[in-house]
Amino acid sequence: MSSLEQMYQQVILDHAKVLHGKGLVEPADGHVVGESHQVNTTCGDDVTLRVEIDESDPENPVVARLSWEGQGCSISQASISVLHDLVAGESVDAGERAGEVFRELMSSRGKGLDDDSEDLLGDATAFTGVSLYPARIKCALLGWAALRDSLVTSGVLTNKEQA
Amino acid sequence: MTTTVGTSHLDHCPTYGALSARELAAVRADFPLLERTVRQGRPLVYLDSAATSQKPTAVLDAEQDFYERRNAAVHRGAHQLAEEATEAFEGARAEVARFVGADVGEIVWTSGATAAINLVAYALSNATLGRGGAVAQRFALAPGDEIVITEAEHHANIVPWQELAARTGATVTYLPVDDEGRIDTSVVDRVITERARVVAFTHASNVTGAITDVAPIVRRAREVGALTVLDACQSVPHLPVDLHELGVDFAAFSGHKMMGPTGVGVLYGRRELLEALPPVTTGGSMIEVVTMTESTYMAPPQRFEAGTQMVAQAVALGAAAQYLGELGMDAIAAHEREMAAELLKIADLPGIRVVGPTDPENRLAVVSFVVEGVHAHDVGQILDDAGIAVRVGHHCAQPLHRRFGIVSTARASAAVYTSAQDVAAFRESLAGVRTFFGVND
Ligand SMILES: Cc1ncc(COP(=O)(O)O)c(C=O)c1O
């Protein structure tokens, strides 16, 4: 497989065509909301990502809904779409963990991660090839930066977790 | 000098035809970097000269030679090396001055065009604060004054003026561009009002490649007594430029885009204006007398060159100006006009929209475009895989992109070393982009 094909895996091209979670949704009553706007300064691409947190179990807050609006390249758009599938409906902790592992993947220089980590990421492992291109890592991380920041603005992350 | 094709070429071609294949091959041989391969052995096709040009051996050698044989502190020191270093440094200033039709005392070294534009903006600011005494009062800005820019500008010719406006209470207004991205000079009389104090505009757009019709803007600015500041970053490397003939008050350009090194650029200022302008960066090398409470300043250009200068880079920039001069700017412009025509053929490919004039006249070989259905970053990636280097993004011109309702474009830009084969490889690769992403109609 050429490095170009490694980068533009079918999963990525498919997501880029049919974007999951796109279109900001009005939050439901009673949900805590966090929102973040992130810009990729090189190209001006941007995303606004909104999370709705269900805190009915205070021990285990859940990302009840995740929606977003934005524009960007196939890598950034597909990455947000995959993020949506990984994080929406899951616990905040799981979403945080996925973000951490995805960031690790992006610094793997094309080598990928161990099986456990890749299982956790599912479709998102398709971005392994992107980590070969320093200029595109930012594209893949745009949505994940917005997720991180929206969880912070929602107040579910404690200061310790933010650090 | 490793190349002399310029002069002999011009002798034979009074109409300044473009380079012959042999001449082009000789030019390309001057640029060692063009020989390298990228991405698993593909020959490099460098179409990003508007961002930064590659460097000929003559320039690389000049910098190395300075460090190897003449390196010393300039303008001081009573030894032979210091004399030789000063001579090289000042010789480069004279070379660059000649190259752009200026007097040697009108050339101020800066770290680049951005620094040069900021220098003007801060000098005006200092004058507004009363610095520079009575002679500098003509530069003072007041609330209600207007700083006129254009919609075609690079951020380097927008943000410093916004900041100056914020510091002085002046207002930024702008000349619009037309649908081809050309600055609309039909509205100069309306937009450049009696309150205009500064008119800052680009000589050639780094996005659309459009060359500005300078005369009507200068005419109107003079009529209302506004200073003109020309961003000559893209014009000086690619066109014959005579700053005296253009009649602008200030001009800025960067060494690295004209085959010179990074870290050096030029502020041109009409002598009379530089003499009246207060300094910006202060310290050593720009003073006459320093006491514990106050100082007096040297005449320009030294007044604006505080601290140790980028001597080796300036020397190498002199070599770059000499290299371009020997090739001949008319010959360079003629060759690049051909490359512009080659590049513009992409407009015939399905789903490709050129942002800028589609006629090769009065434009540079800088062609920005949108591929319908494919983001510029993805376009750049496919081209990169074929060894073709283009730039993607907003090219530091967000307002211009916004004017066309887009966020980013891909941009292919040529220089004198660009060949028709380079452009053909680019077109071929570009033709496959929409298929790759499955957006063929
Ligand atoms: C038209 C124009 N103006 C200003 C600049 C800024 O030049 P520099 O970054 O070398 O200071 C550039 C370079 O990108 C340019 O193309």
Coordinates of C-alpha atoms and ligand atoms in Angstrom, one line a residue:
Chain A
M1 CA 0.0 0.0 0.0
S2 CA 1.4 3.4 -0.9
S3 CA 1.7 5.9 1.9
L4 CA -1.1 7.9 0.3
E5 CA -3.4 4.9 0.4
Q6 CA -2.3 4.3 4.0
M7 CA -3.4 7.8 4.8
Y8 CA -6.7 7.9 2.9
Q9 CA -8.0 4.5 4.2
Q10 CA -11.5 3.6 2.9
V11 CA -12.9 4.2 6.4
I12 CA -11.7 7.8 6.3
L13 CA -13.0 8.4 2.8
D14 CA -16.4 6.9 3.7
H15 CA -16.7 9.0 6.9
A16 CA -15.7 12.1 4.9
K17 CA -18.6 11.5 2.6
V18 CA -21.2 10.8 5.2
L19 CA -20.4 12.8 8.3
H20 CA -21.8 11.5 11.6
G21 CA -23.1 13.9 14.2
K22 CA -22.8 16.9 11.9
G23 CA -25.3 19.7 12.6
L24 CA -25.5 21.3 16.0
V25 CA -28.4 20.0 18.1
E26 CA -30.4 22.0 20.6
P27 CA -29.5 20.6 24.0
A28 CA -32.2 18.7 26.0
D29 CA -33.4 20.2 29.2
G30 CA -31.5 19.1 32.3
H31 CA -28.3 18.3 30.4
V32 CA -25.1 20.1 31.2
V33 CA -23.7 21.6 28.0
G34 CA -20.1 22.2 27.0
E35 CA -19.1 23.7 23.7
S36 CA -15.8 24.6 22.0
H37 CA -14.8 26.3 18.8
Q38 CA -11.4 25.3 17.4
V39 CA -9.6 26.7 14.4
N40 CA -6.7 25.2 12.4
T41 CA -4.7 28.3 11.9
T42 CA -2.8 27.0 8.8
C43 CA -5.9 26.6 6.7
G44 CA -8.7 28.4 8.6
D45 CA -10.7 25.2 9.0
D46 CA -12.9 25.2 12.1
V47 CA -15.2 23.2 14.2
T48 CA -17.8 24.0 16.8
L49 CA -18.4 20.9 18.9
R50 CA -21.1 20.6 21.5
V51 CA -21.4 17.9 24.2
E52 CA -24.5 17.3 26.4
I53 CA -23.6 15.6 29.6
D54 CA -26.1 13.5 31.5
E55 CA -25.1 13.7 35.2
S56 CA -28.0 11.6 36.5
D57 CA -25.4 9.3 37.9
P58 CA -22.9 11.8 39.4
E59 CA -20.3 9.0 39.7
N60 CA -20.4 8.3 36.0
P61 CA -21.4 11.3 33.8
V62 CA -22.2 10.3 30.3
V63 CA -21.8 12.2 27.0
A64 CA -25.5 11.9 26.1
R65 CA -25.2 13.6 22.8
L66 CA -22.4 15.1 20.7
S67 CA -23.0 17.3 17.7
W68 CA -20.8 19.6 15.7
E69 CA -20.6 22.0 12.8
G70 CA -17.6 23.0 10.8
Q71 CA -15.6 22.8 7.7
G72 CA -12.4 21.2 6.8
C73 CA -10.4 18.6 4.8
S74 CA -11.3 15.0 4.6
I75 CA -9.0 14.1 7.4
S76 CA -10.4 16.6 9.9
Q77 CA -14.0 15.9 8.9
A78 CA -13.7 12.1 9.0
S79 CA -11.8 12.4 12.3
I80 CA -14.7 14.3 13.9
S81 CA -17.2 11.9 12.5
V82 CA -15.3 8.9 13.9
L83 CA -14.9 10.8 17.2
H84 CA -18.7 11.2 17.3
D85 CA -19.2 7.4 16.9
L86 CA -16.6 6.6 19.6
V87 CA -17.7 9.1 22.2
A88 CA -21.5 9.8 21.9
G89 CA -23.4 7.8 24.4
E90 CA -20.3 6.7 26.3
S91 CA -19.1 7.9 29.7
V92 CA -17.1 11.0 30.0
D93 CA -14.2 8.9 31.2
A94 CA -14.3 6.7 28.2
G95 CA -14.4 9.7 25.9
E96 CA -11.4 11.2 27.7
R97 CA -9.6 7.9 27.4
A98 CA -10.3 7.6 23.7
G99 CA -8.9 11.1 23.2
E100 CA -5.7 10.2 25.1
V101 CA -5.2 7.1 23.0
F102 CA -6.0 8.9 19.8
R103 CA -3.3 11.5 20.6
E104 CA -0.9 8.7 21.3
L105 CA -1.7 7.2 17.9
M106 CA -1.0 10.6 16.2
S107 CA 2.4 10.7 17.7
S108 CA 3.2 7.1 16.6
R109 CA 4.8 8.1 13.3
G110 CA 2.9 5.6 11.4
K111 CA 3.7 2.7 13.7
G112 CA 0.3 2.4 15.3
L113 CA -0.4 1.2 18.9
D114 CA -0.7 -2.1 20.8
D115 CA -3.8 -4.3 20.2
D116 CA -5.6 -3.2 23.3
S117 CA -5.3 0.5 22.3
E118 CA -6.3 -0.2 18.7
D119 CA -9.3 -2.2 19.9
L120 CA -10.4 0.8 22.0
L121 CA -10.1 3.1 19.0
G122 CA -11.9 0.9 16.5
D123 CA -12.3 2.8 13.2
A124 CA -10.1 5.6 14.5
T125 CA -7.0 3.3 14.0
A126 CA -7.5 4.1 10.3
F127 CA -5.8 7.4 11.0
T128 CA -2.5 5.6 11.7
G129 CA -1.2 6.6 8.2
V130 CA -2.0 10.3 9.0
S131 CA 0.6 10.2 11.8
L132 CA 3.3 10.0 9.1
Y133 CA 2.5 13.5 7.9
P134 CA 3.3 16.2 10.6
A135 CA 1.3 18.8 8.7
R136 CA -1.9 16.6 8.8
I137 CA -1.8 15.5 12.4
K138 CA -3.3 18.9 13.3
C139 CA -6.2 18.2 11.0
A140 CA -6.9 14.8 12.6
L141 CA -6.7 16.4 16.1
L142 CA -8.9 19.4 15.5
G143 CA -12.1 17.6 16.7
W144 CA -10.4 15.9 19.6
A145 CA -9.1 19.3 20.8
A146 CA -12.7 20.6 20.6
L147 CA -13.9 17.5 22.6
R148 CA -11.3 18.1 25.3
D149 CA -12.2 21.8 25.5
S150 CA -15.9 21.2 25.5
L151 CA -15.7 18.7 28.3
V152 CA -13.7 21.4 30.3
T153 CA -16.3 24.1 29.6
S154 CA -19.1 21.8 30.6
G155 CA -17.5 21.6 34.0
V156 CA -17.4 17.7 34.2
L157 CA -13.6 17.6 34.2
T158 CA -12.0 18.5 37.5
N159 CA -9.0 20.8 37.5
K160 CA -6.8 17.9 38.2
E161 CA -8.0 16.2 35.0
Q162 CA -7.5 19.3 33.0
A163 CA -3.9 19.7 34.0
Chain B
M1 CA 28.4 33.9 -11.0
T2 CA 27.6 30.6 -12.4
T3 CA 25.2 31.8 -15.1
T4 CA 25.5 34.4 -17.7
V5 CA 22.6 33.4 -19.9
G6 CA 20.8 36.6 -19.1
T7 CA 22.8 39.2 -20.8
S8 CA 23.7 37.2 -23.9
H9 CA 20.0 36.2 -24.1
L10 CA 18.9 39.8 -24.0
D11 CA 21.3 40.8 -26.7
H12 CA 19.6 38.3 -29.1
C13 CA 16.1 38.9 -28.1
P14 CA 15.1 42.6 -28.0
T15 CA 11.5 41.7 -27.4
Y16 CA 12.5 39.7 -24.3
G17 CA 11.4 36.3 -25.4
A18 CA 11.3 33.7 -22.8
L19 CA 14.3 31.4 -22.0
S20 CA 15.3 28.8 -24.6
A21 CA 15.5 25.2 -23.4
R22 CA 19.2 25.4 -23.1
E23 CA 19.1 28.6 -21.1
L24 CA 16.5 27.2 -18.8
A25 CA 18.6 24.1 -18.2
A26 CA 21.5 26.4 -17.3
V27 CA 19.4 28.3 -14.8
R28 CA 18.1 25.1 -13.2
A29 CA 21.6 23.8 -12.8
D30 CA 22.3 26.9 -10.6
F31 CA 19.8 25.5 -8.0
P32 CA 21.2 22.5 -6.3
L33 CA 18.0 21.8 -4.4
L34 CA 16.1 21.2 -7.6
E35 CA 18.1 18.0 -8.1
R36 CA 16.7 16.3 -5.0
T37 CA 13.9 13.7 -4.8
V38 CA 11.0 13.6 -2.4
R39 CA 8.5 11.0 -1.2
Q40 CA 10.2 7.7 -2.2
G41 CA 12.4 8.9 -5.0
R42 CA 10.2 11.2 -7.0
P43 CA 11.9 14.1 -8.7
L44 CA 10.9 17.4 -6.9
V45 CA 8.5 19.6 -8.8
Y46 CA 8.8 22.9 -6.8
L47 CA 5.7 25.1 -7.3
D48 CA 5.9 27.0 -4.1
S49 CA 8.2 29.9 -5.0
A50 CA 5.7 32.5 -3.9
A51 CA 6.1 31.2 -0.4
T52 CA 9.9 31.1 -0.7
S53 CA 12.3 30.7 -3.6
Q54 CA 15.1 28.3 -3.9
K55 CA 18.6 29.6 -3.8
P56 CA 21.2 29.6 -6.6
T57 CA 24.8 28.6 -5.9
A58 CA 25.9 32.2 -6.4
V59 CA 23.9 33.1 -3.3
L60 CA 24.9 30.1 -1.2
D61 CA 28.5 30.8 -2.1
A62 CA 28.3 34.5 -1.3
E63 CA 27.1 33.7 2.3
Q64 CA 29.7 31.0 2.8
D65 CA 32.4 33.1 1.4
F66 CA 31.6 36.0 3.7
Y67 CA 31.8 33.7 6.7
E68 CA 35.0 32.0 5.5
R69 CA 36.9 35.1 4.5
R70 CA 35.5 38.4 5.5
N71 CA 33.5 37.9 8.7
A72 CA 33.8 40.8 11.1
A73 CA 31.7 43.5 12.8
V74 CA 30.7 46.1 10.4
H75 CA 30.9 49.9 10.8
R76 CA 33.5 49.7 13.6
G77 CA 36.8 48.2 14.4
A78 CA 40.1 49.5 13.0
H79 CA 41.2 46.4 11.2
Q80 CA 41.3 45.2 7.7
L81 CA 38.6 42.5 8.2
A82 CA 36.2 45.0 9.5
E83 CA 36.8 47.2 6.5
E84 CA 36.2 44.3 4.1
A85 CA 33.0 43.2 6.0
T86 CA 31.7 46.8 5.9
E87 CA 32.5 47.0 2.2
A88 CA 30.6 43.8 1.5
F89 CA 27.7 44.8 3.6
E90 CA 27.4 48.3 2.1
G91 CA 28.1 47.0 -1.4
A92 CA 25.1 44.7 -1.0
R93 CA 23.0 47.7 -0.1
A94 CA 24.1 49.5 -3.2
E95 CA 23.4 46.4 -5.3
V96 CA 19.9 46.0 -4.0
A97 CA 19.3 49.7 -4.3
R98 CA 20.3 49.6 -8.0
F99 CA 18.1 46.5 -8.5
V100 CA 14.9 48.3 -7.4
G101 CA 15.7 51.8 -8.8
A102 CA 16.4 53.4 -5.4
D103 CA 19.3 55.4 -3.9
V104 CA 21.5 53.6 -1.6
G105 CA 20.5 55.7 1.4
E106 CA 16.9 54.7 0.9
I107 CA 17.5 51.0 1.6
V108 CA 17.0 49.9 5.2
W109 CA 17.8 46.3 6.1
T110 CA 15.1 44.6 8.0
S111 CA 14.5 40.9 8.9
G112 CA 11.9 40.8 6.1
A113 CA 8.9 42.4 4.6
T114 CA 6.8 42.0 7.7
A115 CA 9.4 43.7 9.8
A116 CA 9.6 46.5 7.2
I117 CA 5.9 47.2 7.2
N118 CA 5.8 47.1 11.0
L119 CA 8.8 49.5 11.1
V120 CA 6.8 52.1 9.1
A121 CA 3.7 51.6 11.3
Y122 CA 5.6 52.0 14.5
A123 CA 7.6 55.0 13.3
L124 CA 4.3 56.7 12.5
S125 CA 3.1 55.7 15.9
N126 CA 6.2 57.2 17.5
A127 CA 5.7 60.4 15.5
T128 CA 2.1 60.5 16.9
L129 CA 3.6 60.3 20.4
G130 CA 5.6 63.4 19.6
R131 CA 8.9 61.5 19.0
G132 CA 11.1 62.8 16.2
G133 CA 10.4 66.5 17.0
A134 CA 8.7 69.0 14.8
V135 CA 9.8 67.5 11.5
A136 CA 8.1 64.2 12.4
Q137 CA 4.8 65.9 13.2
R138 CA 3.7 65.5 9.5
F139 CA 3.5 61.7 10.3
A140 CA 1.2 62.1 13.4
L141 CA -2.2 60.4 13.1
A142 CA -5.3 61.5 14.9
P143 CA -8.8 60.1 15.5
G144 CA -10.8 60.4 12.3
D145 CA -7.7 59.9 10.1
E146 CA -7.9 57.0 7.7
I147 CA -5.5 54.3 6.8
V148 CA -6.5 52.8 3.5
I149 CA -5.5 49.2 2.7
T150 CA -7.0 46.8 0.2
E151 CA -9.0 43.5 0.2
A152 CA -6.1 41.8 -1.6
E153 CA -3.5 42.2 1.2
H154 CA -1.4 39.7 2.9
H155 CA -1.9 39.7 6.7
A156 CA 1.5 41.4 6.9
N157 CA 0.0 44.5 5.2
I158 CA -3.3 44.4 7.2
V159 CA -2.5 43.7 10.9
P160 CA 0.2 46.3 11.4
W161 CA -2.3 48.9 10.2
Q162 CA -5.1 47.7 12.3
E163 CA -2.7 47.9 15.3
L164 CA -1.6 51.4 14.3
A165 CA -5.2 52.4 14.0
A166 CA -5.9 51.0 17.5
R167 CA -3.0 53.0 18.9
T168 CA -3.8 56.3 17.3
G169 CA -7.6 56.3 16.9
A170 CA -7.4 56.3 13.1
T171 CA -9.7 54.1 11.1
V172 CA -8.9 51.4 8.6
T173 CA -10.7 51.5 5.3
Y174 CA -10.0 49.5 2.2
L175 CA -10.1 49.4 -1.6
P176 CA -12.2 46.4 -2.7
V177 CA -11.1 43.8 -5.3
D178 CA -13.2 42.9 -8.4
D179 CA -14.3 39.4 -9.3
E180 CA -10.9 38.5 -10.7
G181 CA -9.2 39.6 -7.5
R182 CA -7.8 42.8 -9.0
I183 CA -7.8 45.9 -6.8
D184 CA -10.6 48.1 -8.1
T185 CA -8.8 51.4 -8.9
S186 CA -12.0 52.9 -10.3
V187 CA -13.1 53.8 -6.8
V188 CA -9.8 55.4 -5.6
D189 CA -11.3 58.9 -5.5
R190 CA -14.2 57.8 -3.3
V191 CA -12.3 55.4 -1.0
I192 CA -9.1 57.4 -0.6
T193 CA -10.7 60.4 1.1
E194 CA -9.2 63.7 2.3
R195 CA -8.8 62.1 5.7
A196 CA -6.5 59.3 4.3
R197 CA -3.0 59.5 5.8
V198 CA -1.6 56.2 4.7
V199 CA -2.4 54.0 1.7
A200 CA -0.9 50.6 2.0
F201 CA -1.3 48.2 -0.9
T202 CA 0.3 45.2 -2.6
H203 CA 2.1 45.5 -5.9
A204 CA 1.1 41.9 -6.7
S205 CA -1.1 39.5 -4.9
N206 CA 0.4 36.4 -3.4
V207 CA -3.0 34.7 -3.9
T208 CA -4.4 35.8 -7.3
G209 CA -1.2 36.8 -8.9
A210 CA -2.9 40.0 -10.0
I211 CA -0.5 42.9 -10.6
T212 CA -1.8 46.2 -9.2
D213 CA -2.2 49.3 -11.4
V214 CA 0.0 51.4 -9.0
A215 CA -0.3 54.8 -10.8
P216 CA -3.9 55.7 -10.0
I217 CA -3.5 54.8 -6.4
V218 CA -0.3 56.9 -6.1
R219 CA -1.9 59.8 -7.9
R220 CA -4.9 59.9 -5.6
A221 CA -2.8 59.4 -2.4
R222 CA -0.6 62.3 -3.4
E223 CA -3.7 64.4 -4.1
V224 CA -4.9 64.0 -0.6
G225 CA -1.4 64.0 1.0
A226 CA -1.4 60.4 2.1
L227 CA 1.8 58.3 2.4
T228 CA 2.0 55.3 0.1
V229 CA 3.4 52.0 1.3
L230 CA 3.9 49.3 -1.3
D231 CA 4.1 45.6 -0.4
A232 CA 6.6 44.6 -3.1
C233 CA 7.2 41.1 -1.8
Q234 CA 5.8 39.4 -4.8
S235 CA 6.8 41.9 -7.5
V236 CA 10.5 42.5 -6.8
P237 CA 11.4 38.9 -7.4
H238 CA 9.4 38.5 -10.6
L239 CA 9.1 41.8 -12.4
P240 CA 11.4 44.7 -13.3
V241 CA 10.6 47.2 -10.5
D242 CA 11.7 50.8 -10.4
L243 CA 10.6 52.3 -7.1
H244 CA 11.4 55.9 -8.1
E245 CA 9.4 55.5 -11.2
L246 CA 6.5 54.0 -9.3
G247 CA 6.7 57.0 -7.0
V248 CA 5.7 55.3 -3.8
D249 CA 6.8 56.6 -0.5
F250 CA 7.7 53.3 1.1
A251 CA 8.1 49.7 -0.1
A252 CA 8.8 46.4 1.6
F253 CA 10.2 43.1 0.3
S254 CA 11.8 40.0 1.6
G255 CA 15.1 38.4 0.6
H256 CA 14.0 34.8 0.8
K257 CA 11.4 35.2 -2.0
M258 CA 14.0 36.7 -4.3
M259 CA 16.6 33.9 -4.2
G260 CA 18.2 35.4 -1.1
P261 CA 18.5 34.0 2.4
T262 CA 15.8 34.1 5.1
G263 CA 16.3 36.7 7.9
V264 CA 16.9 39.7 5.6
G265 CA 14.5 42.0 3.8
V266 CA 14.3 45.6 2.9
L267 CA 12.3 48.7 3.7
Y268 CA 12.6 51.3 1.0
G269 CA 11.7 54.9 2.0
R270 CA 12.1 58.1 0.1
R271 CA 15.2 59.7 1.5
E272 CA 13.3 62.8 2.6
L273 CA 10.8 60.8 4.6
L274 CA 13.4 58.5 6.2
E275 CA 15.2 61.6 7.3
A276 CA 12.2 63.0 9.1
L277 CA 11.0 59.7 10.6
P278 CA 11.8 58.8 14.2
P279 CA 13.5 55.5 15.0
V280 CA 11.6 52.4 16.1
T281 CA 14.1 49.8 17.4
T282 CA 16.8 51.6 19.4
G283 CA 20.1 50.7 20.9
G284 CA 23.6 50.4 19.5
S285 CA 24.7 51.2 16.0
M286 CA 22.0 53.8 15.4
I287 CA 23.1 56.6 17.8
E288 CA 25.3 59.6 17.6
V289 CA 25.6 60.7 21.2
V290 CA 24.3 58.9 24.2
T291 CA 24.2 60.5 27.7
M292 CA 22.6 59.0 30.8
T293 CA 19.3 60.8 30.0
E294 CA 19.0 61.1 26.2
S295 CA 20.5 60.2 22.9
T296 CA 20.7 61.6 19.3
Y297 CA 20.2 59.4 16.3
M298 CA 22.2 58.7 13.2
A299 CA 20.9 59.6 9.7
P300 CA 19.0 57.0 7.8
P301 CA 19.4 54.2 6.9
Q302 CA 21.5 53.5 10.1
R303 CA 18.9 55.2 12.3
F304 CA 16.6 52.2 11.6
E305 CA 19.2 49.5 12.0
A306 CA 19.8 49.1 15.7
G307 CA 22.0 46.3 16.9
T308 CA 24.1 43.9 15.1
Q309 CA 22.7 43.4 11.6
M310 CA 22.2 40.2 9.5
V311 CA 25.4 40.9 7.7
A312 CA 26.1 37.6 5.9
Q313 CA 22.4 37.5 4.8
A314 CA 22.5 41.0 3.5
V315 CA 25.7 40.2 1.5
A316 CA 24.0 37.1 0.1
L317 CA 20.9 39.2 -0.8
G318 CA 23.2 41.5 -2.7
A319 CA 24.4 38.4 -4.6
A320 CA 20.8 37.4 -5.2
A321 CA 20.0 40.8 -6.7
Q322 CA 23.0 40.5 -8.9
Y323 CA 22.0 37.0 -10.0
L324 CA 18.5 38.2 -10.9
G325 CA 19.9 41.3 -12.6
E326 CA 22.3 39.2 -14.7
L327 CA 19.5 36.9 -15.9
G328 CA 17.5 40.1 -16.6
M329 CA 14.2 40.9 -15.0
D330 CA 12.6 41.3 -18.4
A331 CA 13.7 37.8 -19.4
I332 CA 12.6 36.4 -16.1
A333 CA 9.2 38.1 -16.4
A334 CA 8.8 36.8 -19.9
H335 CA 9.6 33.2 -18.9
E336 CA 7.2 33.4 -16.0
R337 CA 4.5 34.8 -18.2
E338 CA 4.8 31.6 -20.2
M339 CA 4.6 29.6 -17.0
A340 CA 1.5 31.5 -15.9
A341 CA -0.1 30.6 -19.2
E342 CA 0.8 26.9 -18.6
L343 CA -0.5 27.0 -15.1
L344 CA -3.7 28.7 -16.1
K345 CA -4.5 25.7 -18.4
I346 CA -5.8 24.0 -15.2
A347 CA -8.9 26.1 -15.6
D348 CA -9.9 23.7 -18.4
L349 CA -9.9 20.7 -16.1
P350 CA -13.3 19.7 -14.9
G351 CA -14.1 20.9 -11.4
I352 CA -11.2 23.3 -11.2
R353 CA -11.9 27.0 -10.4
V354 CA -9.1 29.5 -10.6
V355 CA -9.3 32.3 -8.1
G356 CA -7.8 35.3 -9.9
P357 CA -7.4 36.6 -13.4
T358 CA -7.5 33.7 -16.0
D359 CA -5.6 35.8 -18.6
P360 CA -1.8 35.6 -18.3
E361 CA -1.4 39.4 -18.9
N362 CA -0.8 41.6 -15.9
R363 CA -0.5 38.8 -13.5
L364 CA 2.3 36.7 -12.0
A365 CA 2.7 32.9 -12.3
V366 CA 0.9 32.5 -9.0
V367 CA -2.3 30.5 -9.5
S368 CA -4.6 29.7 -6.7
F369 CA -7.5 27.4 -7.3
V370 CA -10.3 25.4 -5.8
V371 CA -11.1 21.8 -6.7
E372 CA -14.8 21.4 -6.4
G373 CA -15.7 18.8 -3.7
V374 CA -12.1 18.4 -2.5
H375 CA -10.5 20.4 0.3
A376 CA -7.2 22.2 -0.5
H377 CA -5.3 20.2 2.0
D378 CA -6.4 17.0 0.4
V379 CA -5.4 18.4 -3.0
G380 CA -2.0 19.3 -1.7
Q381 CA -1.6 15.8 -0.3
I382 CA -2.2 14.1 -3.6
L383 CA 0.2 16.4 -5.4
D384 CA 2.8 15.9 -2.7
D385 CA 2.6 12.2 -3.2
A386 CA 3.6 12.8 -6.8
G387 CA 6.5 15.0 -5.7
I388 CA 4.8 18.3 -6.5
A389 CA 5.1 21.0 -3.9
V390 CA 2.2 23.5 -3.8
R391 CA 0.9 25.6 -0.9
V392 CA -2.5 25.1 0.6
G393 CA -4.5 27.2 3.0
H394 CA -5.4 30.9 3.2
H395 CA -1.9 32.0 2.2
C396 CA -2.1 34.7 5.0
A397 CA -4.9 36.4 3.1
Q398 CA -8.1 35.5 4.9
P399 CA -10.1 38.6 3.9
L400 CA -9.3 37.9 0.2
H401 CA -10.5 34.3 0.6
R402 CA -13.6 35.5 2.4
R403 CA -14.3 37.9 -0.5
F404 CA -14.5 34.8 -2.7
G405 CA -16.6 32.9 -0.2
I406 CA -13.9 30.3 0.4
V407 CA -11.7 29.4 3.4
S408 CA -8.7 28.0 1.6
T409 CA -7.2 27.4 -1.8
A410 CA -4.3 25.4 -3.3
R411 CA -1.7 27.6 -4.9
A412 CA 0.9 26.7 -7.6
S413 CA 3.6 29.4 -8.2
A414 CA 6.5 29.5 -10.5
A415 CA 9.9 31.2 -10.7
V416 CA 12.5 31.5 -13.4
Y417 CA 13.7 27.9 -12.8
T418 CA 10.2 26.5 -13.3
S419 CA 9.9 24.4 -16.5
A420 CA 6.9 23.6 -18.7
Q421 CA 7.5 20.0 -17.7
D422 CA 7.1 20.9 -14.0
V423 CA 3.7 22.5 -14.8
A424 CA 2.7 19.5 -17.0
A425 CA 3.4 17.1 -14.2
F426 CA 1.3 19.3 -11.9
R427 CA -1.6 19.4 -14.3
E428 CA -1.5 15.7 -14.8
S429 CA -1.5 14.9 -11.1
L430 CA -4.2 17.5 -10.5
A431 CA -6.4 15.9 -13.1
G432 CA -6.5 12.7 -11.0
V433 CA -7.5 14.4 -7.7
R434 CA -11.3 14.3 -8.1
T435 CA -11.2 10.7 -9.2
F436 CA -9.1 9.8 -6.1
F437 CA -11.8 11.3 -3.8
G438 CA -14.7 9.9 -5.9
V439 CA -16.2 13.3 -6.7
N440 CA -16.1 13.0 -10.5
D441 CA -19.3 14.2 -12.1
Ligands
LIG1 C1 2.4 39.7 -0.6 C2 3.2 39.4 0.6 N1 3.4 40.3 1.6 C3 4.1 40.1 2.7 C4 4.6 38.8 2.9 C5 5.4 38.6 4.2 O1 6.7 38.3 4.0 P1 7.7 37.8 5.1 O2 7.0 36.7 5.8 O3 8.9 37.4 4.4 O4 7.9 38.9 6.0 C6 4.5 37.8 2.0 C7 5.1 36.5 2.2 O5 4.4 35.5 2.4 C8 3.7 38.1 0.8 O6 3.6 37.2 -0.2

